[in-house]
PDB file of C-alpha atoms in Angstrom:
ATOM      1  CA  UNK A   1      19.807  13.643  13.673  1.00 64.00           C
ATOM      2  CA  UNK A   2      16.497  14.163  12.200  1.00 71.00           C
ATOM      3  CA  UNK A   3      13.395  15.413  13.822  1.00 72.00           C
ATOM      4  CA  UNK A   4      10.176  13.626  14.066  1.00 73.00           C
ATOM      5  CA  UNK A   5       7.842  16.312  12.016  1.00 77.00           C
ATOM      6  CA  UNK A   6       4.830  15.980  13.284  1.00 73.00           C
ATOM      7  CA  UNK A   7       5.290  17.326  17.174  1.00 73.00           C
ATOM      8  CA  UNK A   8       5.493  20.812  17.251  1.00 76.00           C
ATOM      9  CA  UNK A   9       7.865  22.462  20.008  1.00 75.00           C
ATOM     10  CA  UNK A  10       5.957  21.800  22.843  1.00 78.00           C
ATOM     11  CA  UNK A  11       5.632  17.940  22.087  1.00 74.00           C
ATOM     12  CA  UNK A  12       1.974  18.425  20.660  1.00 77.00           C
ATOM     13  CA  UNK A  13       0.941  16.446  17.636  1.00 80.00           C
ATOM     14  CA  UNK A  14       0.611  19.094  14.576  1.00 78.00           C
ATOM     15  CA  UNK A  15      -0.296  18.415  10.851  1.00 79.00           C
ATOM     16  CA  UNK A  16       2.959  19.764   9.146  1.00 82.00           C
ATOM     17  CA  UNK A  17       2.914  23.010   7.186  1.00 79.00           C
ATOM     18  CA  UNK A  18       3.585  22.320   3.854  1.00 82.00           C
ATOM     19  CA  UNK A  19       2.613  26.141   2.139  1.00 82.00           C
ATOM     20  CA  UNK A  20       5.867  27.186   1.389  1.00 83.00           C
ATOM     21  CA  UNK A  21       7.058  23.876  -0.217  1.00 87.00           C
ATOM     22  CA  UNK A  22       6.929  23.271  -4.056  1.00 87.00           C
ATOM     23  CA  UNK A  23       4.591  21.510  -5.817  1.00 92.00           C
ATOM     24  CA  UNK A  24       6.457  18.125  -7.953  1.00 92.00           C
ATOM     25  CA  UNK A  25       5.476  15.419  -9.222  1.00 96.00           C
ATOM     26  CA  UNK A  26       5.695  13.109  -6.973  1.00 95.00           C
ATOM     27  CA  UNK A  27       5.224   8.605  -7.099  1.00 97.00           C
ATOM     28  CA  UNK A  28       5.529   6.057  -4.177  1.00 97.00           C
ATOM     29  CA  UNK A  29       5.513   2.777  -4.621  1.00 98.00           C
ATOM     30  CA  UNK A  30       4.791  -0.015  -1.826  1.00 98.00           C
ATOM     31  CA  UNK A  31       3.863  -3.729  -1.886  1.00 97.00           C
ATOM     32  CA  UNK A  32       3.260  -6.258   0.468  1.00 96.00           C
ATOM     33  CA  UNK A  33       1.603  -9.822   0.068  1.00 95.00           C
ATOM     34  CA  UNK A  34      -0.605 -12.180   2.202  1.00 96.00           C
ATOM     35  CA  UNK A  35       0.133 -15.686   2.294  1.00 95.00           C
ATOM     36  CA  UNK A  36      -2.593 -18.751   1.728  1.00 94.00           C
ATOM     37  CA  UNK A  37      -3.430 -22.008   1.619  1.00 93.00           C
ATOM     38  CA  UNK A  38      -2.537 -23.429  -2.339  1.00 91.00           C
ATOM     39  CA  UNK A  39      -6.144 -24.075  -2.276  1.00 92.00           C
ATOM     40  CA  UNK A  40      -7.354 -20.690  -1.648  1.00 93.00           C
ATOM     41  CA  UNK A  41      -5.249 -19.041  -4.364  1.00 93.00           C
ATOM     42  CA  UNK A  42      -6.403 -21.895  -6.834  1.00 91.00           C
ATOM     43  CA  UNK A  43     -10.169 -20.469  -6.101  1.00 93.00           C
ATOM     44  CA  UNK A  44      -8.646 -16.706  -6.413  1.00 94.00           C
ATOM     45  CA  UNK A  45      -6.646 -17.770  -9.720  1.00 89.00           C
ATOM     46  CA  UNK A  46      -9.580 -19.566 -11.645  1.00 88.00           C
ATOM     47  CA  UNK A  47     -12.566 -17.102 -10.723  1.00 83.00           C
ATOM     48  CA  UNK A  48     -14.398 -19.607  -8.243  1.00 76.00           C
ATOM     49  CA  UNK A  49     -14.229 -17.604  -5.220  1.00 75.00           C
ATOM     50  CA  UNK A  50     -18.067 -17.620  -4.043  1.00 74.00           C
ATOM     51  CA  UNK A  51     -17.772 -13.834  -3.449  1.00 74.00           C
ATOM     52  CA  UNK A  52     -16.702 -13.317  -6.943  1.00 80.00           C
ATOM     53  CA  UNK A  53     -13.922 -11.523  -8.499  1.00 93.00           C
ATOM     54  CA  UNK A  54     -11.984 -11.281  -5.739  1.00 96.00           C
ATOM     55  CA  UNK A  55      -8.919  -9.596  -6.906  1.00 97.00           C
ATOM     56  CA  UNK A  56     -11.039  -7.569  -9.195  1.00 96.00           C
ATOM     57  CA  UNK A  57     -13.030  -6.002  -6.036  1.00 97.00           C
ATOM     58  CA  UNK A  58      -9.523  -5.632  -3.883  1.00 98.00           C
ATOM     59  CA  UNK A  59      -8.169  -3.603  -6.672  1.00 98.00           C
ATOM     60  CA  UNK A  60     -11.112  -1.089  -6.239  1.00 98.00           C
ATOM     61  CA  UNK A  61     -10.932  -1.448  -2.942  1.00 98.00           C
ATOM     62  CA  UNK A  62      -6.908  -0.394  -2.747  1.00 98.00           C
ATOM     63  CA  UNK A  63      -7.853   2.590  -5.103  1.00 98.00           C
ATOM     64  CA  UNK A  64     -10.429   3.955  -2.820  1.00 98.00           C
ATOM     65  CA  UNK A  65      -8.701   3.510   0.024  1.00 98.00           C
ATOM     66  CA  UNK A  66      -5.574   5.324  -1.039  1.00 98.00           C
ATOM     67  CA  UNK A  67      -8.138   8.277  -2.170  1.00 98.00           C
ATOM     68  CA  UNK A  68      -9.614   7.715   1.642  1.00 98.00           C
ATOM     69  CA  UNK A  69      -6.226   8.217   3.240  1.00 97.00           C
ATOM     70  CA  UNK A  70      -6.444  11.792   5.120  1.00 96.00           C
ATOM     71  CA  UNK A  71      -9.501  10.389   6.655  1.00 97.00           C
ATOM     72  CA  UNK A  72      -7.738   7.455   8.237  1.00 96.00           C
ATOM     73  CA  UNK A  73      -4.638   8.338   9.338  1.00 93.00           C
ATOM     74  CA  UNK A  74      -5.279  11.733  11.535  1.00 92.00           C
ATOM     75  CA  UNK A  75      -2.198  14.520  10.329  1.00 91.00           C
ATOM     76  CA  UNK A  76      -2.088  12.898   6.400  1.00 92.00           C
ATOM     77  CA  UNK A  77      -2.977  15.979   4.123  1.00 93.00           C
ATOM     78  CA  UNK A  78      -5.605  15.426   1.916  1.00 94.00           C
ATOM     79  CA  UNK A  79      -4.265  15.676  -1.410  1.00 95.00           C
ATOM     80  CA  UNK A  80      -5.286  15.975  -5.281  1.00 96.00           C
ATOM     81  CA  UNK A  81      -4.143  12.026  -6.645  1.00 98.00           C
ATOM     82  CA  UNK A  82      -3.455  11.930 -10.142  1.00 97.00           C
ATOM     83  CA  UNK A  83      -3.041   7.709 -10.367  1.00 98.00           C
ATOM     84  CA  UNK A  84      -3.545   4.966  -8.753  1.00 98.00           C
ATOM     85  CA  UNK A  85      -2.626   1.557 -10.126  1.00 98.00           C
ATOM     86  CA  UNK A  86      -2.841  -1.505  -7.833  1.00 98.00           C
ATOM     87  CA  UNK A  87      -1.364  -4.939  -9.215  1.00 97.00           C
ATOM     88  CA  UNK A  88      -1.173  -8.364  -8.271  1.00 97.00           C
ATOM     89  CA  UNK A  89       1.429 -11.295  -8.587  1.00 94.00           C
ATOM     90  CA  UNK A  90       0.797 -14.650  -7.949  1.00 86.00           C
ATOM     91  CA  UNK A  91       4.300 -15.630  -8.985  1.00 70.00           C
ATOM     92  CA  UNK A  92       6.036 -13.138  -6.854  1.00 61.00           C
ATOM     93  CA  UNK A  93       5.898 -14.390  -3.646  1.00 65.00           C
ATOM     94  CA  UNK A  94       9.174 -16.436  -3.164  1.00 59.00           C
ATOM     95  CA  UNK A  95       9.267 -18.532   0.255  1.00 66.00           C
ATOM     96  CA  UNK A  96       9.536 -22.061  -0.337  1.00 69.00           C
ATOM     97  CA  UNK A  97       6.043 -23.789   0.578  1.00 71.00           C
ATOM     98  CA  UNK A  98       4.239 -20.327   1.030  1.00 77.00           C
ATOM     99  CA  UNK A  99       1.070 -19.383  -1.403  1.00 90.00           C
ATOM    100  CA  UNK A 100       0.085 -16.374  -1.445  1.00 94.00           C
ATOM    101  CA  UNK A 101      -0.407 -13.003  -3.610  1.00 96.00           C
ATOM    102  CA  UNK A 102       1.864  -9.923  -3.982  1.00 95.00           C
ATOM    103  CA  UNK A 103       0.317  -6.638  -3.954  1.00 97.00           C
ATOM    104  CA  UNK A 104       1.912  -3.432  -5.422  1.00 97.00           C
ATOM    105  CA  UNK A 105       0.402   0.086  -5.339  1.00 98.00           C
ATOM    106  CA  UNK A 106       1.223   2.979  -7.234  1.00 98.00           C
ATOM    107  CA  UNK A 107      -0.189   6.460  -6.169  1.00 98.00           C
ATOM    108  CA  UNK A 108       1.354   9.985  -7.867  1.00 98.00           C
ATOM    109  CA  UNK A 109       0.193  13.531  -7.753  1.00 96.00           C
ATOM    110  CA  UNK A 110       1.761  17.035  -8.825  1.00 96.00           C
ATOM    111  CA  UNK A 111       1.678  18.341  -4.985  1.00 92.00           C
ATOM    112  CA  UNK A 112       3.818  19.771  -1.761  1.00 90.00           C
ATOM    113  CA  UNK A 113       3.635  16.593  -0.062  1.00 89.00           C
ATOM    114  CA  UNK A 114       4.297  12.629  -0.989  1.00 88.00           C
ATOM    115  CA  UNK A 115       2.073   9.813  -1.494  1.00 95.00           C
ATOM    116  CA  UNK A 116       3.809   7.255   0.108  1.00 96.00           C
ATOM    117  CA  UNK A 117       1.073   6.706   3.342  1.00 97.00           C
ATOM    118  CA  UNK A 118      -1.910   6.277   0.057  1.00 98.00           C
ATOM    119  CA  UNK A 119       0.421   3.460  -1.729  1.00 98.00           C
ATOM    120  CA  UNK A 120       0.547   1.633   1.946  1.00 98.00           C
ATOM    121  CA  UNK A 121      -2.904   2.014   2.665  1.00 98.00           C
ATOM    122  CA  UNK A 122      -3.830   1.059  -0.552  1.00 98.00           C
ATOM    123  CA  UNK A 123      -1.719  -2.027   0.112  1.00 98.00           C
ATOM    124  CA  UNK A 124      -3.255  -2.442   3.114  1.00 98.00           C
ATOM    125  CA  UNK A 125      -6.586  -2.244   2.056  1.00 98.00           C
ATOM    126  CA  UNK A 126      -6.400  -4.627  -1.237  1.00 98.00           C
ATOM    127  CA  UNK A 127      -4.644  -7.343   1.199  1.00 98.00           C
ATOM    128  CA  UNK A 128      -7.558  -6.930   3.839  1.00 98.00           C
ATOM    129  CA  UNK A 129     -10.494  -6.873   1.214  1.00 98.00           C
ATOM    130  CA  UNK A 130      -8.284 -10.320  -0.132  1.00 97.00           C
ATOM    131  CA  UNK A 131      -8.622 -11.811   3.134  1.00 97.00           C
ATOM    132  CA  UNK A 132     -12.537 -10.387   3.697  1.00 96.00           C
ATOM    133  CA  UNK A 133     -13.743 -12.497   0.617  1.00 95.00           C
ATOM    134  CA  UNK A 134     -11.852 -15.664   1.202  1.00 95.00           C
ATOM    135  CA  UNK A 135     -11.944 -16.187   4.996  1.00 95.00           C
ATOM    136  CA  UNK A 136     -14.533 -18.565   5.103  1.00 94.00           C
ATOM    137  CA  UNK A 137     -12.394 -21.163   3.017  1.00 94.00           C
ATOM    138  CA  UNK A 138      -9.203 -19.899   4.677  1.00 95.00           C
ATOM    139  CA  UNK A 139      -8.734 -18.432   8.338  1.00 94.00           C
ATOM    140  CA  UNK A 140      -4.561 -18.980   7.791  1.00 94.00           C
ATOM    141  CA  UNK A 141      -4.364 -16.070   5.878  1.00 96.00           C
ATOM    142  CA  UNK A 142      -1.844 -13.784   6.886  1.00 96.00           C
ATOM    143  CA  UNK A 143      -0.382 -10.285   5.465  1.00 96.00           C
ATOM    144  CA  UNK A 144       3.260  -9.642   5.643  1.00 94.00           C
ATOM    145  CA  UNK A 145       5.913  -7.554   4.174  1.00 93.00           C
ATOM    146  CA  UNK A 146       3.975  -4.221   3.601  1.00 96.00           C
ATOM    147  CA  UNK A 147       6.702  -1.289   2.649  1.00 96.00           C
ATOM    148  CA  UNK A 148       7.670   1.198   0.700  1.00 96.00           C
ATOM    149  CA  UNK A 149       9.186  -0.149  -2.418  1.00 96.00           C
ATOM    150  CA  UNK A 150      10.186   3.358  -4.173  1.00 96.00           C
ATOM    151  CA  UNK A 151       9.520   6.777  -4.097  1.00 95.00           C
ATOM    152  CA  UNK A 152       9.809   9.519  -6.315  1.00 94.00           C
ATOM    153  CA  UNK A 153      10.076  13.705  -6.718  1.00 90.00           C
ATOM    154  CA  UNK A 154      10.210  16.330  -3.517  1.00 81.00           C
ATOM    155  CA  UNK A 155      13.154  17.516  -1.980  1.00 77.00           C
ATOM    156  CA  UNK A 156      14.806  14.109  -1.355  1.00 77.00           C
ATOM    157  CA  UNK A 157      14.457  13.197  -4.980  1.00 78.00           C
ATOM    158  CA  UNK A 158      14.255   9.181  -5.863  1.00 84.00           C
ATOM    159  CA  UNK A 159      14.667   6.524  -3.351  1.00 84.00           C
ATOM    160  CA  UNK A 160      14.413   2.593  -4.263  1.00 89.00           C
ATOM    161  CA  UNK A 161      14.629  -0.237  -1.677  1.00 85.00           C
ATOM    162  CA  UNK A 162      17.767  -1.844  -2.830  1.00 73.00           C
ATOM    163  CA  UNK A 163      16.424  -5.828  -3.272  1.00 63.00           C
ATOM    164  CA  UNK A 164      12.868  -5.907  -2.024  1.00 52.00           C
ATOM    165  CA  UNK A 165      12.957  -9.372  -3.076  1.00 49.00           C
ATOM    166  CA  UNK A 166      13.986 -10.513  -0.083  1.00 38.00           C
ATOM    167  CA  UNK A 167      11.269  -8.014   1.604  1.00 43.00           C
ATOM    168  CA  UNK A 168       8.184 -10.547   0.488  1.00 41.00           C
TER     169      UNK A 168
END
């Protein structure tokens, strides 16, 4: 059975030692979405938000965030990102009678360690700046489904969800 890495022998929290493993490069992919009122994503879709661009400011939002990620979450390494791409779907989230907007994250770097806790952040992040700038018109708003979609490069090599359709 696997060990949880980050305990050290004695049960003490440690940041894991990563000197000795290779640098790759290495891509993680997660998405999640947040679910609104038809009325809030019709104020998202055609630019009248009163805040502004609203998917426009979550995007740079997302992107610092996954660039903020050692600061956040305490034994993260800080590490060198070489992209970060944060997209959104209106279309893509399928439950019947749910609005709402899908958020994916892509974060890769040539490094010892993955960047799959910067692609959830940076999900987390866009979905929370989403919800900052539209709360007064909507306090329904709700974010679900935040995962790892893919990942890509390390020792484990490639891993996909296998339908994260049914994930949103």
């Amino acid at each position: 059975m696997p060990t949880l890495t980050h305990f050290d022998a004695q049960s003490q929290a440690q940041m894991v030692d990563i000197a000795a493993k290779p640098h790759t490069h290495r891509v993680a992919v997660a998405g999640g979405y947040i679910a609104m009122q038809a009325a809030t994503l019709a104020l998202i879709s055609t630019g009248q938000a009163r805040k502004g661009d609203v998917l426009g400011v979550a995007r740079i939002a997302g992107i610092q965030a996954a660039k903020k990620t050692s600061d956040l979450i305490p034994l993260c390494h800080p590490l060198p990102l070489t992209r970060i791409a944060i997209d959104f779907d209106e279309a893509s989230v399928h439950h019947p009678g749910v609005c709402g907007i899908f958020c994916r994250a892509t974060v890769e770097t040539v490094g010892a360690t993955g960047v799959e806790m910067e692609a959830l952040v940076a999900v987390q992040v866009a979905l929370l700046t989403i919800y900052d700038m539209c709360k007064a018109v909507d306090k329904s708003m709700g974010i679900h489904g935040v995962h790892v979609l893919q990942k890509q490069g390390g020792k484990s090599g490639g891993w996909q969800i296998a339908n994260h359709e049914i994930q949103r």
